[in-house]
């Protein structure tokens, strides 16, 4: 009877831990409470919220969300992310740039966001008030090689309709893996000393997520 009780307790703990581990990624943020308001409006942003803004769920969106979630443990370990006190530099990926502006509140017109493919990492994030700056990157070997190679072919519009479906399946599976994993093991967060904010005006990056929008369905 005692052994049975232990087994039941172990099963409950396992189910409970699995449920927590597979929860939808989210971030607590704080903003002003109206157009000329005070900094007291707290809310939770989920991956689903971001999907509606971006247009679809994909591995790049998940990577970006989890990367910033992990980075905020360094900048805001005990408080909500202050979207009035952040600026961010992003790689040019459509997914990463949408994650950057949606989660941090960074905007080009206010000099709190710009794109630069030469940065070391996915994002460089700076807390404006004290200039503390961090970079976050996905660790080497986390992204499957097939996704990298097929992704490059997709950008060159070299994949067949069925190959595009296969790539989507790979990316969906990878997204599930990321969400169910420990982000600390996937991302590297480092502080950047004496970072200089240098907004660029380049605006001819390729929006890679619409290149194959007219490809026929796989038969």
PDB file of C-alpha atoms in Angstrom:
ATOM      1  CA  UNK A   1       0.000   0.000   0.000  1.00  0.00           C
ATOM      2  CA  UNK A   2       2.854   2.315   0.886  1.00  0.00           C
ATOM      3  CA  UNK A   3       4.579   1.545  -2.428  1.00  0.00           C
ATOM      4  CA  UNK A   4       1.328   2.234  -4.291  1.00  0.00           C
ATOM      5  CA  UNK A   5       0.986   5.624  -2.586  1.00  0.00           C
ATOM      6  CA  UNK A   6       4.550   6.537  -3.536  1.00  0.00           C
ATOM      7  CA  UNK A   7       3.889   5.578  -7.154  1.00  0.00           C
ATOM      8  CA  UNK A   8       0.717   7.699  -7.269  1.00  0.00           C
ATOM      9  CA  UNK A   9       2.542  10.676  -5.731  1.00  0.00           C
ATOM     10  CA  UNK A  10       5.378  10.311  -8.251  1.00  0.00           C
ATOM     11  CA  UNK A  11       2.873  10.232 -11.118  1.00  0.00           C
ATOM     12  CA  UNK A  12       1.154  13.403  -9.832  1.00  0.00           C
ATOM     13  CA  UNK A  13       4.470  15.200  -9.508  1.00  0.00           C
ATOM     14  CA  UNK A  14       5.524  14.078 -12.994  1.00  0.00           C
ATOM     15  CA  UNK A  15       2.262  15.260 -14.576  1.00  0.00           C
ATOM     16  CA  UNK A  16       2.430  18.514 -12.654  1.00  0.00           C
ATOM     17  CA  UNK A  17       6.013  19.211 -13.703  1.00  0.00           C
ATOM     18  CA  UNK A  18       5.265  18.321 -17.315  1.00  0.00           C
ATOM     19  CA  UNK A  19       2.308  20.687 -17.343  1.00  0.00           C
ATOM     20  CA  UNK A  20       4.408  23.555 -15.967  1.00  0.00           C
ATOM     21  CA  UNK A  21       7.240  22.844 -18.383  1.00  0.00           C
ATOM     22  CA  UNK A  22       4.896  22.955 -21.378  1.00  0.00           C
ATOM     23  CA  UNK A  23       3.086  26.136 -20.374  1.00  0.00           C
ATOM     24  CA  UNK A  24       2.779  28.770 -23.050  1.00  0.00           C
ATOM     25  CA  UNK A  25       5.709  31.202 -22.888  1.00  0.00           C
ATOM     26  CA  UNK A  26       4.751  34.534 -21.345  1.00  0.00           C
ATOM     27  CA  UNK A  27       6.254  37.756 -20.013  1.00  0.00           C
ATOM     28  CA  UNK A  28       5.029  40.175 -17.370  1.00  0.00           C
ATOM     29  CA  UNK A  29       5.407  43.776 -18.538  1.00  0.00           C
ATOM     30  CA  UNK A  30       4.617  47.236 -17.199  1.00  0.00           C
ATOM     31  CA  UNK A  31       3.539  50.283 -19.209  1.00  0.00           C
ATOM     32  CA  UNK A  32       1.917  53.648 -18.610  1.00  0.00           C
ATOM     33  CA  UNK A  33      -1.822  53.495 -17.969  1.00  0.00           C
ATOM     34  CA  UNK A  34      -2.979  55.930 -20.679  1.00  0.00           C
ATOM     35  CA  UNK A  35      -1.628  58.298 -23.347  1.00  0.00           C
ATOM     36  CA  UNK A  36      -0.164  60.688 -20.756  1.00  0.00           C
ATOM     37  CA  UNK A  37      -0.235  58.270 -17.872  1.00  0.00           C
ATOM     38  CA  UNK A  38       1.723  56.858 -14.971  1.00  0.00           C
ATOM     39  CA  UNK A  39       3.896  53.764 -14.985  1.00  0.00           C
ATOM     40  CA  UNK A  40       1.543  51.353 -13.225  1.00  0.00           C
ATOM     41  CA  UNK A  41      -0.207  49.254 -15.889  1.00  0.00           C
ATOM     42  CA  UNK A  42       0.942  45.629 -15.531  1.00  0.00           C
ATOM     43  CA  UNK A  43      -0.098  42.889 -17.927  1.00  0.00           C
ATOM     44  CA  UNK A  44       0.993  39.499 -19.250  1.00  0.00           C
ATOM     45  CA  UNK A  45       2.011  38.958 -22.862  1.00  0.00           C
ATOM     46  CA  UNK A  46       1.841  35.416 -24.216  1.00  0.00           C
ATOM     47  CA  UNK A  47       3.199  33.731 -27.293  1.00  0.00           C
ATOM     48  CA  UNK A  48      -0.375  33.624 -28.636  1.00  0.00           C
ATOM     49  CA  UNK A  49      -0.578  37.423 -28.399  1.00  0.00           C
ATOM     50  CA  UNK A  50       2.624  37.691 -30.400  1.00  0.00           C
ATOM     51  CA  UNK A  51       1.355  35.216 -33.022  1.00  0.00           C
ATOM     52  CA  UNK A  52      -1.641  37.466 -33.705  1.00  0.00           C
ATOM     53  CA  UNK A  53       0.674  40.432 -34.213  1.00  0.00           C
ATOM     54  CA  UNK A  54       3.160  38.540 -36.411  1.00  0.00           C
ATOM     55  CA  UNK A  55       0.628  36.584 -38.466  1.00  0.00           C
ATOM     56  CA  UNK A  56       1.652  32.988 -37.788  1.00  0.00           C
ATOM     57  CA  UNK A  57       3.445  30.765 -35.299  1.00  0.00           C
ATOM     58  CA  UNK A  58       6.913  29.599 -36.376  1.00  0.00           C
ATOM     59  CA  UNK A  59      10.191  28.500 -34.874  1.00  0.00           C
ATOM     60  CA  UNK A  60      11.786  31.918 -35.382  1.00  0.00           C
ATOM     61  CA  UNK A  61       9.021  33.566 -33.364  1.00  0.00           C
ATOM     62  CA  UNK A  62       9.440  31.011 -30.578  1.00  0.00           C
ATOM     63  CA  UNK A  63      13.228  31.422 -30.588  1.00  0.00           C
ATOM     64  CA  UNK A  64      12.869  35.193 -30.327  1.00  0.00           C
ATOM     65  CA  UNK A  65      10.274  35.062 -27.553  1.00  0.00           C
ATOM     66  CA  UNK A  66      12.274  32.611 -25.440  1.00  0.00           C
ATOM     67  CA  UNK A  67      15.501  34.534 -26.061  1.00  0.00           C
ATOM     68  CA  UNK A  68      14.032  37.783 -24.745  1.00  0.00           C
ATOM     69  CA  UNK A  69      12.325  35.928 -21.900  1.00  0.00           C
ATOM     70  CA  UNK A  70      15.719  34.554 -20.888  1.00  0.00           C
ATOM     71  CA  UNK A  71      17.420  37.941 -21.318  1.00  0.00           C
ATOM     72  CA  UNK A  72      14.888  39.629 -19.045  1.00  0.00           C
ATOM     73  CA  UNK A  73      15.995  37.393 -16.173  1.00  0.00           C
ATOM     74  CA  UNK A  74      19.170  39.471 -16.261  1.00  0.00           C
ATOM     75  CA  UNK A  75      17.597  42.923 -16.671  1.00  0.00           C
ATOM     76  CA  UNK A  76      14.386  42.427 -14.651  1.00  0.00           C
ATOM     77  CA  UNK A  77      14.880  39.376 -12.411  1.00  0.00           C
ATOM     78  CA  UNK A  78      12.208  40.334  -9.844  1.00  0.00           C
ATOM     79  CA  UNK A  79      10.022  42.926 -11.553  1.00  0.00           C
ATOM     80  CA  UNK A  80       7.950  43.151 -14.748  1.00  0.00           C
ATOM     81  CA  UNK A  81       9.749  44.149 -17.936  1.00  0.00           C
ATOM     82  CA  UNK A  82       9.563  47.968 -18.141  1.00  0.00           C
ATOM     83  CA  UNK A  83       8.655  48.733 -21.741  1.00  0.00           C
ATOM     84  CA  UNK A  84       9.236  52.454 -21.156  1.00  0.00           C
ATOM     85  CA  UNK A  85      12.914  51.923 -20.320  1.00  0.00           C
ATOM     86  CA  UNK A  86      14.233  49.589 -23.020  1.00  0.00           C
ATOM     87  CA  UNK A  87      15.774  49.846 -26.441  1.00  0.00           C
ATOM     88  CA  UNK A  88      16.766  46.950 -28.651  1.00  0.00           C
ATOM     89  CA  UNK A  89      18.795  46.019 -31.724  1.00  0.00           C
ATOM     90  CA  UNK A  90      17.636  42.970 -33.694  1.00  0.00           C
ATOM     91  CA  UNK A  91      18.856  40.799 -36.520  1.00  0.00           C
ATOM     92  CA  UNK A  92      16.772  41.401 -39.657  1.00  0.00           C
ATOM     93  CA  UNK A  93      14.627  38.248 -39.500  1.00  0.00           C
ATOM     94  CA  UNK A  94      10.899  39.137 -39.817  1.00  0.00           C
ATOM     95  CA  UNK A  95      10.236  36.936 -36.799  1.00  0.00           C
ATOM     96  CA  UNK A  96      12.966  38.410 -34.593  1.00  0.00           C
ATOM     97  CA  UNK A  97      12.150  42.026 -35.453  1.00  0.00           C
ATOM     98  CA  UNK A  98       8.465  41.540 -34.629  1.00  0.00           C
ATOM     99  CA  UNK A  99       9.393  39.870 -31.339  1.00  0.00           C
ATOM    100  CA  UNK A 100      11.751  42.740 -30.523  1.00  0.00           C
ATOM    101  CA  UNK A 101       9.284  45.568 -30.973  1.00  0.00           C
ATOM    102  CA  UNK A 102       6.244  43.772 -29.560  1.00  0.00           C
ATOM    103  CA  UNK A 103       7.844  42.525 -26.355  1.00  0.00           C
ATOM    104  CA  UNK A 104      10.109  45.468 -25.500  1.00  0.00           C
ATOM    105  CA  UNK A 105       8.096  48.377 -26.893  1.00  0.00           C
ATOM    106  CA  UNK A 106      11.077  49.490 -28.986  1.00  0.00           C
ATOM    107  CA  UNK A 107      10.197  51.647 -32.009  1.00  0.00           C
ATOM    108  CA  UNK A 108      12.400  53.065 -34.743  1.00  0.00           C
ATOM    109  CA  UNK A 109      10.709  56.470 -34.724  1.00  0.00           C
ATOM    110  CA  UNK A 110      11.623  56.967 -31.059  1.00  0.00           C
ATOM    111  CA  UNK A 111      15.199  55.689 -31.458  1.00  0.00           C
ATOM    112  CA  UNK A 112      14.525  52.640 -29.300  1.00  0.00           C
ATOM    113  CA  UNK A 113      14.782  50.028 -32.065  1.00  0.00           C
ATOM    114  CA  UNK A 114      16.880  49.350 -35.129  1.00  0.00           C
ATOM    115  CA  UNK A 115      18.091  46.406 -37.207  1.00  0.00           C
ATOM    116  CA  UNK A 116      21.703  45.343 -37.667  1.00  0.00           C
ATOM    117  CA  UNK A 117      22.857  41.957 -38.940  1.00  0.00           C
ATOM    118  CA  UNK A 118      26.393  42.615 -37.677  1.00  0.00           C
ATOM    119  CA  UNK A 119      25.475  42.412 -33.988  1.00  0.00           C
ATOM    120  CA  UNK A 120      26.852  39.533 -31.937  1.00  0.00           C
ATOM    121  CA  UNK A 121      23.691  37.620 -31.111  1.00  0.00           C
ATOM    122  CA  UNK A 122      19.992  37.627 -31.924  1.00  0.00           C
ATOM    123  CA  UNK A 123      19.387  40.823 -29.950  1.00  0.00           C
ATOM    124  CA  UNK A 124      21.274  43.528 -28.101  1.00  0.00           C
ATOM    125  CA  UNK A 125      19.048  44.966 -25.361  1.00  0.00           C
ATOM    126  CA  UNK A 126      19.773  48.064 -23.293  1.00  0.00           C
ATOM    127  CA  UNK A 127      18.057  49.413 -20.196  1.00  0.00           C
ATOM    128  CA  UNK A 128      18.036  53.123 -20.954  1.00  0.00           C
ATOM    129  CA  UNK A 129      18.050  54.448 -17.374  1.00  0.00           C
ATOM    130  CA  UNK A 130      21.382  52.929 -16.390  1.00  0.00           C
ATOM    131  CA  UNK A 131      22.747  51.842 -19.804  1.00  0.00           C
ATOM    132  CA  UNK A 132      23.055  48.202 -18.720  1.00  0.00           C
ATOM    133  CA  UNK A 133      23.326  46.254 -21.973  1.00  0.00           C
ATOM    134  CA  UNK A 134      23.093  42.546 -22.706  1.00  0.00           C
ATOM    135  CA  UNK A 135      23.252  40.352 -25.761  1.00  0.00           C
ATOM    136  CA  UNK A 136      21.382  37.076 -26.156  1.00  0.00           C
ATOM    137  CA  UNK A 137      22.059  34.330 -28.656  1.00  0.00           C
ATOM    138  CA  UNK A 138      20.922  30.767 -29.276  1.00  0.00           C
ATOM    139  CA  UNK A 139      23.645  28.256 -28.503  1.00  0.00           C
ATOM    140  CA  UNK A 140      25.537  26.473 -31.256  1.00  0.00           C
ATOM    141  CA  UNK A 141      23.948  23.203 -32.305  1.00  0.00           C
ATOM    142  CA  UNK A 142      20.450  23.916 -30.962  1.00  0.00           C
ATOM    143  CA  UNK A 143      18.914  24.692 -34.365  1.00  0.00           C
ATOM    144  CA  UNK A 144      18.700  21.466 -36.427  1.00  0.00           C
ATOM    145  CA  UNK A 145      20.908  21.404 -39.514  1.00  0.00           C
ATOM    146  CA  UNK A 146      18.012  20.372 -41.774  1.00  0.00           C
ATOM    147  CA  UNK A 147      16.100  23.507 -40.807  1.00  0.00           C
ATOM    148  CA  UNK A 148      19.113  25.676 -41.585  1.00  0.00           C
ATOM    149  CA  UNK A 149      19.817  24.090 -44.966  1.00  0.00           C
ATOM    150  CA  UNK A 150      16.199  23.873 -46.108  1.00  0.00           C
ATOM    151  CA  UNK A 151      15.540  27.387 -44.828  1.00  0.00           C
ATOM    152  CA  UNK A 152      18.289  28.750 -47.062  1.00  0.00           C
ATOM    153  CA  UNK A 153      16.776  26.955 -50.056  1.00  0.00           C
ATOM    154  CA  UNK A 154      13.334  28.325 -49.189  1.00  0.00           C
ATOM    155  CA  UNK A 155      14.727  31.876 -49.203  1.00  0.00           C
ATOM    156  CA  UNK A 156      16.155  31.177 -52.652  1.00  0.00           C
ATOM    157  CA  UNK A 157      12.710  29.826 -53.619  1.00  0.00           C
ATOM    158  CA  UNK A 158      14.237  26.465 -54.488  1.00  0.00           C
ATOM    159  CA  UNK A 159      11.907  24.197 -52.492  1.00  0.00           C
ATOM    160  CA  UNK A 160       9.066  22.237 -54.048  1.00  0.00           C
ATOM    161  CA  UNK A 161       5.555  22.510 -52.561  1.00  0.00           C
ATOM    162  CA  UNK A 162       6.057  19.222 -50.707  1.00  0.00           C
ATOM    163  CA  UNK A 163       9.490  20.286 -49.461  1.00  0.00           C
ATOM    164  CA  UNK A 164       7.896  23.452 -48.053  1.00  0.00           C
ATOM    165  CA  UNK A 165       5.419  21.280 -46.138  1.00  0.00           C
ATOM    166  CA  UNK A 166       8.298  19.164 -44.824  1.00  0.00           C
ATOM    167  CA  UNK A 167      10.133  22.291 -43.673  1.00  0.00           C
ATOM    168  CA  UNK A 168       7.026  23.505 -41.847  1.00  0.00           C
ATOM    169  CA  UNK A 169       6.768  20.145 -40.059  1.00  0.00           C
ATOM    170  CA  UNK A 170      10.424  20.359 -39.008  1.00  0.00           C
ATOM    171  CA  UNK A 171       9.957  23.907 -37.719  1.00  0.00           C
ATOM    172  CA  UNK A 172       6.743  23.014 -35.865  1.00  0.00           C
ATOM    173  CA  UNK A 173       8.478  20.085 -34.153  1.00  0.00           C
ATOM    174  CA  UNK A 174      11.419  22.323 -33.281  1.00  0.00           C
ATOM    175  CA  UNK A 175       9.063  24.917 -31.800  1.00  0.00           C
ATOM    176  CA  UNK A 176       7.499  22.242 -29.577  1.00  0.00           C
ATOM    177  CA  UNK A 177      10.972  21.134 -28.497  1.00  0.00           C
ATOM    178  CA  UNK A 178      11.963  24.698 -27.591  1.00  0.00           C
ATOM    179  CA  UNK A 179       8.833  25.339 -25.538  1.00  0.00           C
ATOM    180  CA  UNK A 180       9.229  22.080 -23.601  1.00  0.00           C
ATOM    181  CA  UNK A 181      12.941  22.647 -22.892  1.00  0.00           C
ATOM    182  CA  UNK A 182      14.839  24.580 -20.241  1.00  0.00           C
ATOM    183  CA  UNK A 183      15.665  27.914 -21.901  1.00  0.00           C
ATOM    184  CA  UNK A 184      18.800  28.331 -19.799  1.00  0.00           C
ATOM    185  CA  UNK A 185      20.284  25.399 -21.707  1.00  0.00           C
ATOM    186  CA  UNK A 186      19.366  26.875 -25.112  1.00  0.00           C
ATOM    187  CA  UNK A 187      20.446  30.516 -24.873  1.00  0.00           C
ATOM    188  CA  UNK A 188      23.568  32.431 -23.919  1.00  0.00           C
ATOM    189  CA  UNK A 189      23.127  35.820 -22.216  1.00  0.00           C
ATOM    190  CA  UNK A 190      26.144  38.111 -21.792  1.00  0.00           C
ATOM    191  CA  UNK A 191      26.622  41.652 -20.591  1.00  0.00           C
ATOM    192  CA  UNK A 192      28.066  44.114 -23.109  1.00  0.00           C
ATOM    193  CA  UNK A 193      30.357  46.815 -21.746  1.00  0.00           C
ATOM    194  CA  UNK A 194      30.428  50.333 -23.223  1.00  0.00           C
ATOM    195  CA  UNK A 195      27.845  49.609 -25.918  1.00  0.00           C
ATOM    196  CA  UNK A 196      27.300  52.516 -28.290  1.00  0.00           C
ATOM    197  CA  UNK A 197      23.760  53.062 -29.592  1.00  0.00           C
ATOM    198  CA  UNK A 198      24.117  53.681 -33.349  1.00  0.00           C
ATOM    199  CA  UNK A 199      20.751  53.515 -35.128  1.00  0.00           C
ATOM    200  CA  UNK A 200      20.996  52.667 -38.827  1.00  0.00           C
ATOM    201  CA  UNK A 201      18.586  53.741 -41.554  1.00  0.00           C
ATOM    202  CA  UNK A 202      18.942  50.687 -43.805  1.00  0.00           C
ATOM    203  CA  UNK A 203      15.480  49.486 -44.874  1.00  0.00           C
ATOM    204  CA  UNK A 204      16.009  47.059 -47.741  1.00  0.00           C
ATOM    205  CA  UNK A 205      16.205  43.784 -45.820  1.00  0.00           C
ATOM    206  CA  UNK A 206      14.346  40.905 -47.477  1.00  0.00           C
ATOM    207  CA  UNK A 207      11.078  39.883 -45.785  1.00  0.00           C
ATOM    208  CA  UNK A 208      11.730  36.167 -46.061  1.00  0.00           C
ATOM    209  CA  UNK A 209       8.402  34.949 -44.699  1.00  0.00           C
ATOM    210  CA  UNK A 210       6.408  36.047 -47.764  1.00  0.00           C
ATOM    211  CA  UNK A 211       8.704  34.827 -50.545  1.00  0.00           C
ATOM    212  CA  UNK A 212       6.811  31.564 -51.114  1.00  0.00           C
ATOM    213  CA  UNK A 213       3.276  32.833 -50.520  1.00  0.00           C
ATOM    214  CA  UNK A 214       2.071  31.904 -54.040  1.00  0.00           C
ATOM    215  CA  UNK A 215       3.588  28.382 -54.169  1.00  0.00           C
ATOM    216  CA  UNK A 216       0.948  25.747 -54.968  1.00  0.00           C
ATOM    217  CA  UNK A 217      -0.120  23.118 -52.443  1.00  0.00           C
ATOM    218  CA  UNK A 218       1.731  19.792 -52.269  1.00  0.00           C
ATOM    219  CA  UNK A 219      -0.109  17.199 -54.379  1.00  0.00           C
TER     220      UNK A 219
END
